[in-house]
Each structure stands twice: as C-alpha cells, then as structure tokens.
PDB file of C-alpha atoms and ligand atoms in Angstrom:
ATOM      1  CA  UNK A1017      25.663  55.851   7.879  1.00  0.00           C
ATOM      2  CA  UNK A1018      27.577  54.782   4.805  1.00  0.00           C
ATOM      3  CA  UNK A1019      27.029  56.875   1.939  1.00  0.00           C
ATOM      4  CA  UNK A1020      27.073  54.879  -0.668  1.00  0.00           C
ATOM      5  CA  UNK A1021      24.514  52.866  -2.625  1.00  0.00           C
ATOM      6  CA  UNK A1022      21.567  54.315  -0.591  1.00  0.00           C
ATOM      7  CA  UNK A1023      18.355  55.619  -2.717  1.00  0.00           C
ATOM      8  CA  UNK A1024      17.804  59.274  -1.754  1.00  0.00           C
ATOM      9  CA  UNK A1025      14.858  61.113  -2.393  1.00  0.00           C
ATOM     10  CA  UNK A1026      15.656  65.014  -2.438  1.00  0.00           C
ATOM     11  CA  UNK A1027      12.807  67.181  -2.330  1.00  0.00           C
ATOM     12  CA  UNK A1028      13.708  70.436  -4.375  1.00  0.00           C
ATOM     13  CA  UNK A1029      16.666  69.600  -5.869  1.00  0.00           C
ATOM     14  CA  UNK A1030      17.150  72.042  -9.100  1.00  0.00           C
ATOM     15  CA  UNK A1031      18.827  74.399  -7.119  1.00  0.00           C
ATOM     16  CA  UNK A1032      21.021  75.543  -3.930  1.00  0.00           C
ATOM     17  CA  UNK A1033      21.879  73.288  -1.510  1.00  0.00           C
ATOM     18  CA  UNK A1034      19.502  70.245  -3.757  1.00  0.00           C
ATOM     19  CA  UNK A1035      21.543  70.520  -6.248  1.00  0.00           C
ATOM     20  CA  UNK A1036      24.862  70.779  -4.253  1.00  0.00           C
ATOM     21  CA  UNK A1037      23.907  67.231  -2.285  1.00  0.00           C
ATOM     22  CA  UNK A1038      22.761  65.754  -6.162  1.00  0.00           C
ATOM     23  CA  UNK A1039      26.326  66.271  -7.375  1.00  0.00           C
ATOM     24  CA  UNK A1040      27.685  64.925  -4.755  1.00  0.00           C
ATOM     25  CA  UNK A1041      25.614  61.729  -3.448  1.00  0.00           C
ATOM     26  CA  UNK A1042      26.066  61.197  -7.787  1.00  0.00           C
ATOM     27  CA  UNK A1043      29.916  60.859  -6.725  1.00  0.00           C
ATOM     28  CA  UNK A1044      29.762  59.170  -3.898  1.00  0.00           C
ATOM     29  CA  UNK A1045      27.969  56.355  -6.030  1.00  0.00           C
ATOM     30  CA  UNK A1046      23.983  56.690  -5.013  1.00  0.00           C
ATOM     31  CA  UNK A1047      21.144  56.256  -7.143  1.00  0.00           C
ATOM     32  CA  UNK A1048      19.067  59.989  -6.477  1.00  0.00           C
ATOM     33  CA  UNK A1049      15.952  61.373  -7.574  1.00  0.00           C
ATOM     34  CA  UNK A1050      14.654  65.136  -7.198  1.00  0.00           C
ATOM     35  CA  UNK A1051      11.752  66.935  -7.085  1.00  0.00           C
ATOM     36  CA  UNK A1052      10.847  70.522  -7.877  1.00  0.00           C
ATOM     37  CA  UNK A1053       7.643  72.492  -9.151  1.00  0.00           C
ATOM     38  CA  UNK A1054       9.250  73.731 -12.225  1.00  0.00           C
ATOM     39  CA  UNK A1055       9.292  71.700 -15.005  1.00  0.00           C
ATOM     40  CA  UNK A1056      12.210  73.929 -17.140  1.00  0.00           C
ATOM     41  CA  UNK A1057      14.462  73.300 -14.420  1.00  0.00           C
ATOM     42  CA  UNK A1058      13.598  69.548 -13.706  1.00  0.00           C
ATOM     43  CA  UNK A1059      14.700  69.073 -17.583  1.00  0.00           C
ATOM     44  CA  UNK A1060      17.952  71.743 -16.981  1.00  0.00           C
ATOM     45  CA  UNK A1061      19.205  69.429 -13.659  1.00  0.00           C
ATOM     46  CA  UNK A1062      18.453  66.146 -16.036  1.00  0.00           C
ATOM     47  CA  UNK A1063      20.573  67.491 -19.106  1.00  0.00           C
ATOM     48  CA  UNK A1064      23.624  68.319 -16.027  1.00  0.00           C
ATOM     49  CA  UNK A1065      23.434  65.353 -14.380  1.00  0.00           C
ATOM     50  CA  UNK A1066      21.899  62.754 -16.717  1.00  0.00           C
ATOM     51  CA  UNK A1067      21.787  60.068 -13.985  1.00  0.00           C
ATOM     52  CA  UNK A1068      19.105  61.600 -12.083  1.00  0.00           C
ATOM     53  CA  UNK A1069      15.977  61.268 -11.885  1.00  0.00           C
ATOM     54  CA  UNK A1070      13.403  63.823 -11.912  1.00  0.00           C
ATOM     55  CA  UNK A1071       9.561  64.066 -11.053  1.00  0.00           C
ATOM     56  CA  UNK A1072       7.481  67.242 -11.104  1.00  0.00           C
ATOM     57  CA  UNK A1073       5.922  67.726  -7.471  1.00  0.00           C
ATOM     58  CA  UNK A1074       5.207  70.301  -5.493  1.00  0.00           C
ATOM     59  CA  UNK A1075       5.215  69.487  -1.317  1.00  0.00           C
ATOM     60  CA  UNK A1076       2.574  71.282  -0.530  1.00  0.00           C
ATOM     61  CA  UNK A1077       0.043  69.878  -2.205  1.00  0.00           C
ATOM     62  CA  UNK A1078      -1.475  66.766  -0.245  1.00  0.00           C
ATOM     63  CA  UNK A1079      -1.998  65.537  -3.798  1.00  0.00           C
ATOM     64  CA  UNK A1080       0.799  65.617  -5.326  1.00  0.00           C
ATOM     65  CA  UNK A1081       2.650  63.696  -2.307  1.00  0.00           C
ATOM     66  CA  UNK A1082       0.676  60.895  -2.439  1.00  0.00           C
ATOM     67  CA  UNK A1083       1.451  60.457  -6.145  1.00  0.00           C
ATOM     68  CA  UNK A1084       4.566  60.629  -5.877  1.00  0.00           C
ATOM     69  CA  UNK A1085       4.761  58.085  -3.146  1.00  0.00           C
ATOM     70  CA  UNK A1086       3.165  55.860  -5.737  1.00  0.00           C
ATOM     71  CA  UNK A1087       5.163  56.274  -8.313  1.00  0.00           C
ATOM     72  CA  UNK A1088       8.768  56.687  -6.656  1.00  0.00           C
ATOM     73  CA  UNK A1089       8.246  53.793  -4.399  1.00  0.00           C
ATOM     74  CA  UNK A1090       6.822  51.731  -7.688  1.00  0.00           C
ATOM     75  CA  UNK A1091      10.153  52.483  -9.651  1.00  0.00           C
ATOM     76  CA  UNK A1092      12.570  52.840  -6.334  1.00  0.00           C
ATOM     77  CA  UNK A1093      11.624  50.118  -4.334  1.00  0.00           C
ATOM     78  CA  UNK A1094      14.981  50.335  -2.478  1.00  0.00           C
ATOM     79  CA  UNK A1095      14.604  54.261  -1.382  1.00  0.00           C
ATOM     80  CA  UNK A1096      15.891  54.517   1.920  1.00  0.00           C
ATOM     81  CA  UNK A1097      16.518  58.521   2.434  1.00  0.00           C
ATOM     82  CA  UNK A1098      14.587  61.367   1.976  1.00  0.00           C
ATOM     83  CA  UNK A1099      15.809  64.683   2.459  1.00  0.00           C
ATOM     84  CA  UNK A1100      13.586  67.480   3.141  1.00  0.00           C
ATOM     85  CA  UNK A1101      15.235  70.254   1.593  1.00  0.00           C
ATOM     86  CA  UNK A1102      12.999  72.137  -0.934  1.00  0.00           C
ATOM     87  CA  UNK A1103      11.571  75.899   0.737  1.00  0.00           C
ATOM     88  CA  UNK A1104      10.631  79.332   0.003  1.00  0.00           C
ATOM     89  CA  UNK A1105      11.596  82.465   2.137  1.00  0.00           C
ATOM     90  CA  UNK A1106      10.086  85.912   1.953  1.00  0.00           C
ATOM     91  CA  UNK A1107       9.949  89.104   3.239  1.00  0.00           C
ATOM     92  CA  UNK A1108       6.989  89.946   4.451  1.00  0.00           C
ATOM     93  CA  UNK A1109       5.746  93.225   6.646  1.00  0.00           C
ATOM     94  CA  UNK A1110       3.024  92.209   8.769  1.00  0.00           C
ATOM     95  CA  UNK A1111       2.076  95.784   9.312  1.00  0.00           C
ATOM     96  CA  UNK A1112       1.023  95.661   5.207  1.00  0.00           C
ATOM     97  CA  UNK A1113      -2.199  93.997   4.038  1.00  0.00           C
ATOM     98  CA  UNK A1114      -1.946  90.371   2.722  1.00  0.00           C
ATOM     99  CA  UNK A1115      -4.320  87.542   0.775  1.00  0.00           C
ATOM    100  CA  UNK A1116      -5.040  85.020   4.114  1.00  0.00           C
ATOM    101  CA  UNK A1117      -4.747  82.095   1.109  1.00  0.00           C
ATOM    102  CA  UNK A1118      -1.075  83.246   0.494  1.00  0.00           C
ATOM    103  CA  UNK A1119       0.079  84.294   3.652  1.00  0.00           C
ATOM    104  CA  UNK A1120       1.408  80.907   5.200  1.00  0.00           C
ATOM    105  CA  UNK A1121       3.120  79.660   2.243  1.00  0.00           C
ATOM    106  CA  UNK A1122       6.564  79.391   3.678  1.00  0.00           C
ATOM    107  CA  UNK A1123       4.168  77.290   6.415  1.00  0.00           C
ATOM    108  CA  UNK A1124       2.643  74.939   3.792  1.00  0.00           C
ATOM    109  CA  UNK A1125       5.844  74.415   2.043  1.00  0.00           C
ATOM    110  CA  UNK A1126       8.531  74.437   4.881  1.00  0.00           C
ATOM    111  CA  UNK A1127       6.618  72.718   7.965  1.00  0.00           C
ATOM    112  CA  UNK A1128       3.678  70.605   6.214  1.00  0.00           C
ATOM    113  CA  UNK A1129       5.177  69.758   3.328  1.00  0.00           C
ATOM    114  CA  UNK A1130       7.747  67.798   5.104  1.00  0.00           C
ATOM    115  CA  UNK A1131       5.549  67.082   7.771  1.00  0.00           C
ATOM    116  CA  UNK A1132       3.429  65.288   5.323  1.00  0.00           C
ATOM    117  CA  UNK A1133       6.202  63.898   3.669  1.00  0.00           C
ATOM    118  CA  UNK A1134       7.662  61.825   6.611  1.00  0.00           C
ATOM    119  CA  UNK A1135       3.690  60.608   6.964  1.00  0.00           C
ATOM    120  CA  UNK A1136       3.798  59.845   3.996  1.00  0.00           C
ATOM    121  CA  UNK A1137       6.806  57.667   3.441  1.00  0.00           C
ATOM    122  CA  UNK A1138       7.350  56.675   6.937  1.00  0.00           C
ATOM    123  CA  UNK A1139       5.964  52.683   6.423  1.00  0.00           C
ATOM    124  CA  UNK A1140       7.642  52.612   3.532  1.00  0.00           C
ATOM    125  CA  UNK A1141      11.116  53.766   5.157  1.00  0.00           C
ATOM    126  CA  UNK A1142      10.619  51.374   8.090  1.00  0.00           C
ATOM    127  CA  UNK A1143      10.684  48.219   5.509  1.00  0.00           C
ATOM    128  CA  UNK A1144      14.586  49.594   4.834  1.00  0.00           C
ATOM    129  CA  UNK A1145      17.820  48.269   6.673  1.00  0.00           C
ATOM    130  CA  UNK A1146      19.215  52.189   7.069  1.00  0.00           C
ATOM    131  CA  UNK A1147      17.157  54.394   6.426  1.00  0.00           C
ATOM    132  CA  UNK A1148      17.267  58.352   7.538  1.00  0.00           C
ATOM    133  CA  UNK A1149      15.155  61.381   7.330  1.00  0.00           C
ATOM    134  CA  UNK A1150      17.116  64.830   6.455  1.00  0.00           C
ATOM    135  CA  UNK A1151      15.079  68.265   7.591  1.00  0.00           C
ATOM    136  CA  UNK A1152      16.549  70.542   6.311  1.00  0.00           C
ATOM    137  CA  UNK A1153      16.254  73.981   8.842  1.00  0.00           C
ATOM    138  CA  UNK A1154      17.776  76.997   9.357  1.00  0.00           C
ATOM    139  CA  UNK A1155      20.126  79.149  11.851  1.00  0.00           C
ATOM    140  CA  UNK A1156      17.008  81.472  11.562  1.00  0.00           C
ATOM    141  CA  UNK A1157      14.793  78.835  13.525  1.00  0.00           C
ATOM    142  CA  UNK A1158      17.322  79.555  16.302  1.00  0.00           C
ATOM    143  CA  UNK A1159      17.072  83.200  15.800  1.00  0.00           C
ATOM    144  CA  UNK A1160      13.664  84.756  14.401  1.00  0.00           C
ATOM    145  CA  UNK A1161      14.625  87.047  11.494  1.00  0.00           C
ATOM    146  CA  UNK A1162      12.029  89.832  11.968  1.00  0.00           C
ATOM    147  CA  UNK A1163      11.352  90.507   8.070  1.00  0.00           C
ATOM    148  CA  UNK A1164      10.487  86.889   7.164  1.00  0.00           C
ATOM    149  CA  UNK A1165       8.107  86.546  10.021  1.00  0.00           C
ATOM    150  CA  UNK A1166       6.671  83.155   8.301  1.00  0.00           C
ATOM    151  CA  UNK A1167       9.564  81.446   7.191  1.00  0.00           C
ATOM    152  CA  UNK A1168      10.998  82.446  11.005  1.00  0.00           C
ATOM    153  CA  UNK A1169       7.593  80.605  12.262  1.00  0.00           C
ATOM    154  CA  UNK A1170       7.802  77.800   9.499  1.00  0.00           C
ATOM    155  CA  UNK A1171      11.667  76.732  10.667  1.00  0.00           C
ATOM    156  CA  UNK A1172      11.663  76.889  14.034  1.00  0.00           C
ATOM    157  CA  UNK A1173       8.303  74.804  13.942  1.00  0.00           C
ATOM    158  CA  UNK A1174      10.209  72.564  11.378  1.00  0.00           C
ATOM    159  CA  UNK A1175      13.055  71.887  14.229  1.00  0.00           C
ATOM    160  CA  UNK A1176      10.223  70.967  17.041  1.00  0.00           C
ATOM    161  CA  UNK A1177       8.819  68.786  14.964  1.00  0.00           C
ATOM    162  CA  UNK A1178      12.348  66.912  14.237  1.00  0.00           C
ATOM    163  CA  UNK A1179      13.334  66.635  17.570  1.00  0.00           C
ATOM    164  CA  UNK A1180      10.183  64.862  18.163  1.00  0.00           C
ATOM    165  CA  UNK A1181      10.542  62.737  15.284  1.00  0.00           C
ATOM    166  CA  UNK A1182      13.659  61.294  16.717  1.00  0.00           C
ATOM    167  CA  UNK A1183      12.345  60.782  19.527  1.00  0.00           C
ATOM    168  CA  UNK A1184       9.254  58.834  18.482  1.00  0.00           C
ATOM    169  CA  UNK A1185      11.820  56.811  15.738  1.00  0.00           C
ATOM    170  CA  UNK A1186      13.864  55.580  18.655  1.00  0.00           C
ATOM    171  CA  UNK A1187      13.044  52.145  18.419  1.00  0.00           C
ATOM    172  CA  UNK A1188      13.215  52.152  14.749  1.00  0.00           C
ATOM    173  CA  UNK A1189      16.419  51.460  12.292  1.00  0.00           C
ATOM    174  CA  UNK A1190      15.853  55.228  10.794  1.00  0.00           C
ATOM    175  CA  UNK A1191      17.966  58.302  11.639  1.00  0.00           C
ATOM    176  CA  UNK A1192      16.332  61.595  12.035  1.00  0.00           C
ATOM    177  CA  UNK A1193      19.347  64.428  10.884  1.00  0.00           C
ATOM    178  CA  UNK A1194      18.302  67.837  11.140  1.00  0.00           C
ATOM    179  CA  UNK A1195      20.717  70.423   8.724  1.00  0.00           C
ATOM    180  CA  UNK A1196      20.939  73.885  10.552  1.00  0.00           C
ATOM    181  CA  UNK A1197      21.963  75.665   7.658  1.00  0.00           C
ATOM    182  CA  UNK A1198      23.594  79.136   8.203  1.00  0.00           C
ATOM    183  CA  UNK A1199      23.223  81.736   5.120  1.00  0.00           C
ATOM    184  CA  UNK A1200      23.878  80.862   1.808  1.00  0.00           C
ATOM    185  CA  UNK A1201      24.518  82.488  -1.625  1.00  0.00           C
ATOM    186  CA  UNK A1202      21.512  80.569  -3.450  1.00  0.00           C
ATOM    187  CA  UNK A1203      18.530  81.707  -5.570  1.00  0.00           C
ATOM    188  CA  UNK A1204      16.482  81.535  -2.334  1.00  0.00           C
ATOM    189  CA  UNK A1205      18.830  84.797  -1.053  1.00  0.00           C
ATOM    190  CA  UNK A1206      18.789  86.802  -4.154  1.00  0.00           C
ATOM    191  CA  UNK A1207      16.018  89.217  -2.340  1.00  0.00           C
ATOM    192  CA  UNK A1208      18.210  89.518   0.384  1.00  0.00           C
ATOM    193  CA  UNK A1209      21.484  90.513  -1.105  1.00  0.00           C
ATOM    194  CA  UNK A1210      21.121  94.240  -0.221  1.00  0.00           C
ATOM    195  CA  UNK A1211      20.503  93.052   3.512  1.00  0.00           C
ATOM    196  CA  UNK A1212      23.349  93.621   6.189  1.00  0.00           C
ATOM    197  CA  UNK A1213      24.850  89.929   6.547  1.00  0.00           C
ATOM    198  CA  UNK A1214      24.850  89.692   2.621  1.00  0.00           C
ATOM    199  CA  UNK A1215      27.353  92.380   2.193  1.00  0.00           C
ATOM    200  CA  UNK A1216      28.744  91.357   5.332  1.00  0.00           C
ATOM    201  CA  UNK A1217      30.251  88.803   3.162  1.00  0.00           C
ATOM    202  CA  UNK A1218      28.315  86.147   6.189  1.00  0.00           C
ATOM    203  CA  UNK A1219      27.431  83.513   3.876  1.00  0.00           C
ATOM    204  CA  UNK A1220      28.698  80.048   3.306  1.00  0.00           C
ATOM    205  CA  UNK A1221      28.928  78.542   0.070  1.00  0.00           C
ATOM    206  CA  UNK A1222      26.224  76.035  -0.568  1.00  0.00           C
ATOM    207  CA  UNK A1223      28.898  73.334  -1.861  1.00  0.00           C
ATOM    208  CA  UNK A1224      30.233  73.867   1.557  1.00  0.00           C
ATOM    209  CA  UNK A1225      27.260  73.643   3.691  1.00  0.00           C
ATOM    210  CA  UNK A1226      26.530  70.163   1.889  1.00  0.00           C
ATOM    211  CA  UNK A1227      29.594  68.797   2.595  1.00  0.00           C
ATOM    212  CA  UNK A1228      29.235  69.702   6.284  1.00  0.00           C
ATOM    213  CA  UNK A1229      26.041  67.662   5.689  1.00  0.00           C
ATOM    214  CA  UNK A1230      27.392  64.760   4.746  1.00  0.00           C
ATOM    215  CA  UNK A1231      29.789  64.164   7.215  1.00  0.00           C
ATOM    216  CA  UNK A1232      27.379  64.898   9.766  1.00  0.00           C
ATOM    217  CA  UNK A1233      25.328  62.173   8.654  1.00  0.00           C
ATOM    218  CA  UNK A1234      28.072  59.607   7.572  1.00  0.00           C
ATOM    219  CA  UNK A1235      28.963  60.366  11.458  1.00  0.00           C
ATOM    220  CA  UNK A1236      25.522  59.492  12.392  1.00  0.00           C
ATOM    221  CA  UNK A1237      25.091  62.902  14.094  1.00  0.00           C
ATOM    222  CA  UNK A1238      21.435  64.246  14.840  1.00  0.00           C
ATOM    223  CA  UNK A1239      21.954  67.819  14.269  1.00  0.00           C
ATOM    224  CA  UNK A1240      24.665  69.354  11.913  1.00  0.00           C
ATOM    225  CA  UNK A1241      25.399  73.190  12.463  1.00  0.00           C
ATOM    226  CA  UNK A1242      27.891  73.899   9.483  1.00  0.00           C
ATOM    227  CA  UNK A1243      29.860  77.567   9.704  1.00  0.00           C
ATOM    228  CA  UNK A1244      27.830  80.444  11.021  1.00  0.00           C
ATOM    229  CA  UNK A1245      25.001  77.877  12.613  1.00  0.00           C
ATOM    230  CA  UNK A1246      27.614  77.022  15.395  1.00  0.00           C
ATOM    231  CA  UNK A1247      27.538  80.647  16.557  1.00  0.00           C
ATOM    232  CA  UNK A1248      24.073  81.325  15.902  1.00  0.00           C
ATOM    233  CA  UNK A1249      23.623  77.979  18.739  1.00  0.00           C
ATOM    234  CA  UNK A1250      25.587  79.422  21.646  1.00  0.00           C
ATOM    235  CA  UNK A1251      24.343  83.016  20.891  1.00  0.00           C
ATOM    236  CA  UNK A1252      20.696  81.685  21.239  1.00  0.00           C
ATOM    237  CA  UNK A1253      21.423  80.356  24.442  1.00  0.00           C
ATOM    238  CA  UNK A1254      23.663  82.773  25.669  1.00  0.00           C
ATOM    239  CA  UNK A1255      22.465  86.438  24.533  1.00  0.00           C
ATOM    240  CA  UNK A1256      19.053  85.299  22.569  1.00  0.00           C
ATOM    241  CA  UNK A1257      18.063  89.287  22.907  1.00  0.00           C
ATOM    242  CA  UNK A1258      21.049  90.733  21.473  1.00  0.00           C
ATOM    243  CA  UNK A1259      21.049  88.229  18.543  1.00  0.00           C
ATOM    244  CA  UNK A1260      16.812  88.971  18.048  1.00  0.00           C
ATOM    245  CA  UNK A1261      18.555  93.235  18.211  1.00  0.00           C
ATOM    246  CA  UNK A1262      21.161  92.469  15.208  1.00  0.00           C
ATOM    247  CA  UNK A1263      18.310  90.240  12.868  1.00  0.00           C
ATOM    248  CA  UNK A1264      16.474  92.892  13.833  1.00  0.00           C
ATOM    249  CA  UNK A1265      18.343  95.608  11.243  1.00  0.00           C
ATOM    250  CA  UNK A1266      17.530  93.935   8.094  1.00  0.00           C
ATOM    251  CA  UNK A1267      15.062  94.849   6.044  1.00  0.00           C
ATOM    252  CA  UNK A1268      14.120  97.000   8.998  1.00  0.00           C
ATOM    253  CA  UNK A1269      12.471 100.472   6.772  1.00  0.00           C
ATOM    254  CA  UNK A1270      10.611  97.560   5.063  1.00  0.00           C
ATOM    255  CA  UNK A1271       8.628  95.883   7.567  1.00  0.00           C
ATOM    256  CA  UNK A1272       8.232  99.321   9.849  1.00  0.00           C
ATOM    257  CA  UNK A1273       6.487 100.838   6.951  1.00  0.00           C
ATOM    258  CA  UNK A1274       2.317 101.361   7.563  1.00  0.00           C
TER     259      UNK A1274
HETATM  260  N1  LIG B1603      20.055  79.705   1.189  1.00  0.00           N
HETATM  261  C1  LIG B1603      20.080  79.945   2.484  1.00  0.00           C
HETATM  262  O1  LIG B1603      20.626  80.968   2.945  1.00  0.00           O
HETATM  263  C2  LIG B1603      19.442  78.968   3.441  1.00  0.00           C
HETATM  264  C3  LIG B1603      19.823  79.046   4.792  1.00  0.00           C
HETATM  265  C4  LIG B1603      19.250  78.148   5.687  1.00  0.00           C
HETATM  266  C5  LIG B1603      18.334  77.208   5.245  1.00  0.00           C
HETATM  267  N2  LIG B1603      17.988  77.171   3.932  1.00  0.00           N
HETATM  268  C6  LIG B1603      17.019  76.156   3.527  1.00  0.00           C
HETATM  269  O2  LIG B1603      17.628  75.268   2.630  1.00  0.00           O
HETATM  270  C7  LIG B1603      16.658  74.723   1.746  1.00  0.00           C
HETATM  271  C8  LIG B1603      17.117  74.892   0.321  1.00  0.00           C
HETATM  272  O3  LIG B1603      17.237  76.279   0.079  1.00  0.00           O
HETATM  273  P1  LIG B1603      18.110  76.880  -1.115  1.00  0.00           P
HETATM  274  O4  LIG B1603      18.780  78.064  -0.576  1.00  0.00           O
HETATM  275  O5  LIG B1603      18.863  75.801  -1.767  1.00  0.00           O
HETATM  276  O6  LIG B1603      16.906  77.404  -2.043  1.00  0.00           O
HETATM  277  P2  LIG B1603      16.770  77.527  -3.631  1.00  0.00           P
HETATM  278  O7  LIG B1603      18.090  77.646  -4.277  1.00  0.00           O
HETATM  279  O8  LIG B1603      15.767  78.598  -3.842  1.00  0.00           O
HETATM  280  O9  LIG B1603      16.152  76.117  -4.061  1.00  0.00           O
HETATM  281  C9  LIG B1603      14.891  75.733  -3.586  1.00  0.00           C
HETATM  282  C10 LIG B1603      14.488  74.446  -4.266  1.00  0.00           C
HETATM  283  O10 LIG B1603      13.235  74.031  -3.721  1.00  0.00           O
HETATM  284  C11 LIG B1603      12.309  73.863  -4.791  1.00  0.00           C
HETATM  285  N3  LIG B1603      10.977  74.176  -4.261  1.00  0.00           N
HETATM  286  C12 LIG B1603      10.531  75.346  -3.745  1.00  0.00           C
HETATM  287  N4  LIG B1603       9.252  75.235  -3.373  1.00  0.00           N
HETATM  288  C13 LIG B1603       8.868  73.959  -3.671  1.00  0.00           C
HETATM  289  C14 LIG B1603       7.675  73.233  -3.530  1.00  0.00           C
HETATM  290  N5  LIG B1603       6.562  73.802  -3.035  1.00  0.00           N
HETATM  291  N6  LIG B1603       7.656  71.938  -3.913  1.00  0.00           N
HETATM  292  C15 LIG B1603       8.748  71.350  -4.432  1.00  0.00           C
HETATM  293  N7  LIG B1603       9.920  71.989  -4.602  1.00  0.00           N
HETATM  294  C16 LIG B1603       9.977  73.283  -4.228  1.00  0.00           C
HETATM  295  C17 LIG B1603      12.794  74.789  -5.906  1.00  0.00           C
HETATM  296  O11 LIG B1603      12.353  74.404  -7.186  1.00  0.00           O
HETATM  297  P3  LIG B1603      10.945  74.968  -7.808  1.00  0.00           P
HETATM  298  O12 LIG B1603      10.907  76.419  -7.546  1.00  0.00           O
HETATM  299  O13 LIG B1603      11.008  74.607  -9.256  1.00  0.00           O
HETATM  300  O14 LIG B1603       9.860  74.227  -7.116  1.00  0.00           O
HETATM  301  C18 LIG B1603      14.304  74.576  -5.772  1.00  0.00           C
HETATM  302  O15 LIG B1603      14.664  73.374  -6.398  1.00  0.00           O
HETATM  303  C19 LIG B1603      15.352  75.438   2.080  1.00  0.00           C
HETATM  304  O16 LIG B1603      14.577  74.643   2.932  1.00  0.00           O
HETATM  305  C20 LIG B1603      15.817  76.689   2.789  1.00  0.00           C
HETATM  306  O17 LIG B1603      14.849  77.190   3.658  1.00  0.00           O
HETATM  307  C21 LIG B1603      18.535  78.017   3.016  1.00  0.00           C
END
C-alpha cells in the first residue's frame, strides 16, 4: 500500500509507538489525526507536530466512539486507515483482591475498544479505494506473560479477532495488518523496568518498531513481527512451555504473594 496521501486515524497517539508512526506518516506526506484520553498531552503532541490533528476520546467508551465517528468522518471524509494502537498494560496478581468494575480494563481498552472501532468505521472504510485496518498486538499474545494476566488475555484475544477480520474482509478492497510488537522502551513499560528482559537490555526502540511497521504494510504484509517478535513466533511453536517457564520469572514474588 502506498504510503502517501492516505488519511490515518491513530488511536492513542501522544505517546510510544502513536507518536513514533505520527512523525513519520507526517514525513511521508499523510494527513493524520490522533486520539488519546488526556487532554494535556493531546495539546503537547499538537504544539510538536502542529499538522496534526487531535480529538479527546477514550476507546472504551461506546460513547465516545460513536462521536468521534461523527465528527472525524464529518471533517475527514477521505480517512482510509485506522490504526488500533492505543492500550494499557498492568501487573496484576490474581491471587490479590480486585474491584470486578476495574479488573478487565486492559480487556475494554485493548480487545473492545478496537473491536468496536472496526464496527464502527467499517462502512465507512469500505466507501475508500485502499483502505487498511492496523491492530496493533503484542509478542505477549504469543506468549502469556504471567504478571499481566489481562493484558496477556486482552492481546492474544486481539490477534483471534484479526485473523478473522481478514478473513471476513476478503472480498473487500481493505487490508487487515496486525503489528506483533516485541518490547519497547515506552511510558507503557516504565512499571516494568526492574523486570528481567528490561535490564536484559531486550527492548526495541519504538522508532524502530514503527518503521518495521511501515514497511510491512507498504509490502502489503498481514502480520509484521519486528525484532524480538520473530523469535517469540518460532519459540511459540517450537518450545511454547519453555518460553511460558522464562515469562514466567518476572514479576514472579509479586503475583505469588497471598
Ligand atoms: N511498549 C511495549 O513494550 C509494547 C509491546 C507490544 C505491544 N505494545 C502495544 O503497543 C500499543 C502502544 O503502546 P505504547 O507502548 O506506545 O504505550 P504508551 O506509550 O503508554 O502510549 C499509549 C497511548 O494510548 C493512549 N491510550 C491509553 N488508553 C487509552 C484509551 N482508553 N483511549 C484512548 N487512548 C488511550 C495513551 O494516551 P492517554 O493515556 O492520554 O489516553 C497514549 O497515547 C499498545 O496497544 C500496547 O499494548 C506495546
């Protein structure tokens, strides 16, 4: 898919890899427009990158999505991408006590907010020439990552759900990319810098990852496994009880704790 020119929708883009991909679908000469809850960092992205445009939604609120269908589609009639990108990842010990309205977060905001996303904008995206659909996943829905037990759960259900996407888009002009992104040093990893793979010095920039991305989908690829994520996709298939053993060890005194 050519790069250029498109309209891309990027669902949490004030930080990490968002904000990586708004830099540089900004250079490659596309008009892009980002969401995030946050309002401080909406207005922070907008000073950085004055071409942007911003709108204050959060994906997993039914609510919210349907507005900004409204309005984006009202100002953008010529969006043709949207890239499911914004998330939230936790630890969280199952063996401690936890509010059932809080516990599935990672679900609501990882799985159903794109889920209802692609529902959401799917007639719309059909009315395009080229179109496309980025999920963004994770080498953990390869590989459950015992102390984030939800986001584990919320990932690998994202990466069903794409492959079935494709599947029922077949017939249709839009592409359905799925981004198998290994670890990263972003804001959504801070909690996890005192975890083994952190110091291990495992993670891939996030300028890289997005550049992995891009040629992935300027190659029309379905799934792009940047760095680590390569590895992570033969060990699953090869030894998927050695690699559950070693994402076993982090945060392992956390979640065994009663
Ligand atoms: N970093 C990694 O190691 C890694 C590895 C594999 C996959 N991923 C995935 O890559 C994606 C991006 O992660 P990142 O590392 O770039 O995270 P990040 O730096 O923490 O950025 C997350 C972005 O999503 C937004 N966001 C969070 N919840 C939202 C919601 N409910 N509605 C709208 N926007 C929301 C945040 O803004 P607000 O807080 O203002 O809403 C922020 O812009 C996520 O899906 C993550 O699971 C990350």
């Amino acid at each position: 898919m050519d790069l250029f020119n498109n309209t891309i929708l990027i669902t949490g883009g004030t930080s990490g890899f968002g904000l990586e991909f708004v830099k540089r679908f900004l250079e490659l000469g596309n008009t892009v427009i980002i969401t995030g809850r946050n309002m401080a960092k909406l207005e922070e992205t907008k000073k950085r990158f004055p071409q942007v445009h911003v709108f204050q939604s959060d994906v997993s609120d039914i609510e919210h999505i349907g507005k900004l269908f409204s309005q984006v589609t009202q100002r953008f009639p010529e969006l043709n991408i949207l890239i499911n990108n914004a998330g939230e990842m936790r630890k969280i010990s199952l063996n401690q006590r936890h509010e059932l309205t809080d516990l599935t977060r990672e679900i609501d905001i990882n799985l159903s907010g794109p889920i209802h996303l692609v529902q959401q904008f799917l007639p719309h995206l059909k009315t395009r020439k080229k179109a496309a659909i980025i999920n963004v996943t994770s080498g953990i829905a390869l590989m459950t990552f015992p102390v984030s037990p939800i986001y584990s759960a919320s990932k690998a259900g994202l990466r069903a759900y794409t492959k079935a996407l494709r599947v029922q888009l077949r017939h249709t002009g839009i592409k359905v990319i799925e981004l198998v992104a290994p670890g990263s040093n972003t804001p959504l990893n801070e909690k996890f810098t005192t975890d083994r793979a952190v110091n291990a010095g495992a993670l891939m920039p996030p300028d890289k990852i997005v550049e992995a991305a891009i040629k992935g989908i300027k190659y029309d690829q379905d799934e792009v496994y940047p760095g680590l994520s390569k590895l992570i996709r033969v060990m699953s298939r090869i030894a998927p009880d050695f690699l559950l053993e070693q994402a076993s060890k982090a945060g392992k005194e956390f979640y065994s704790a009663n």
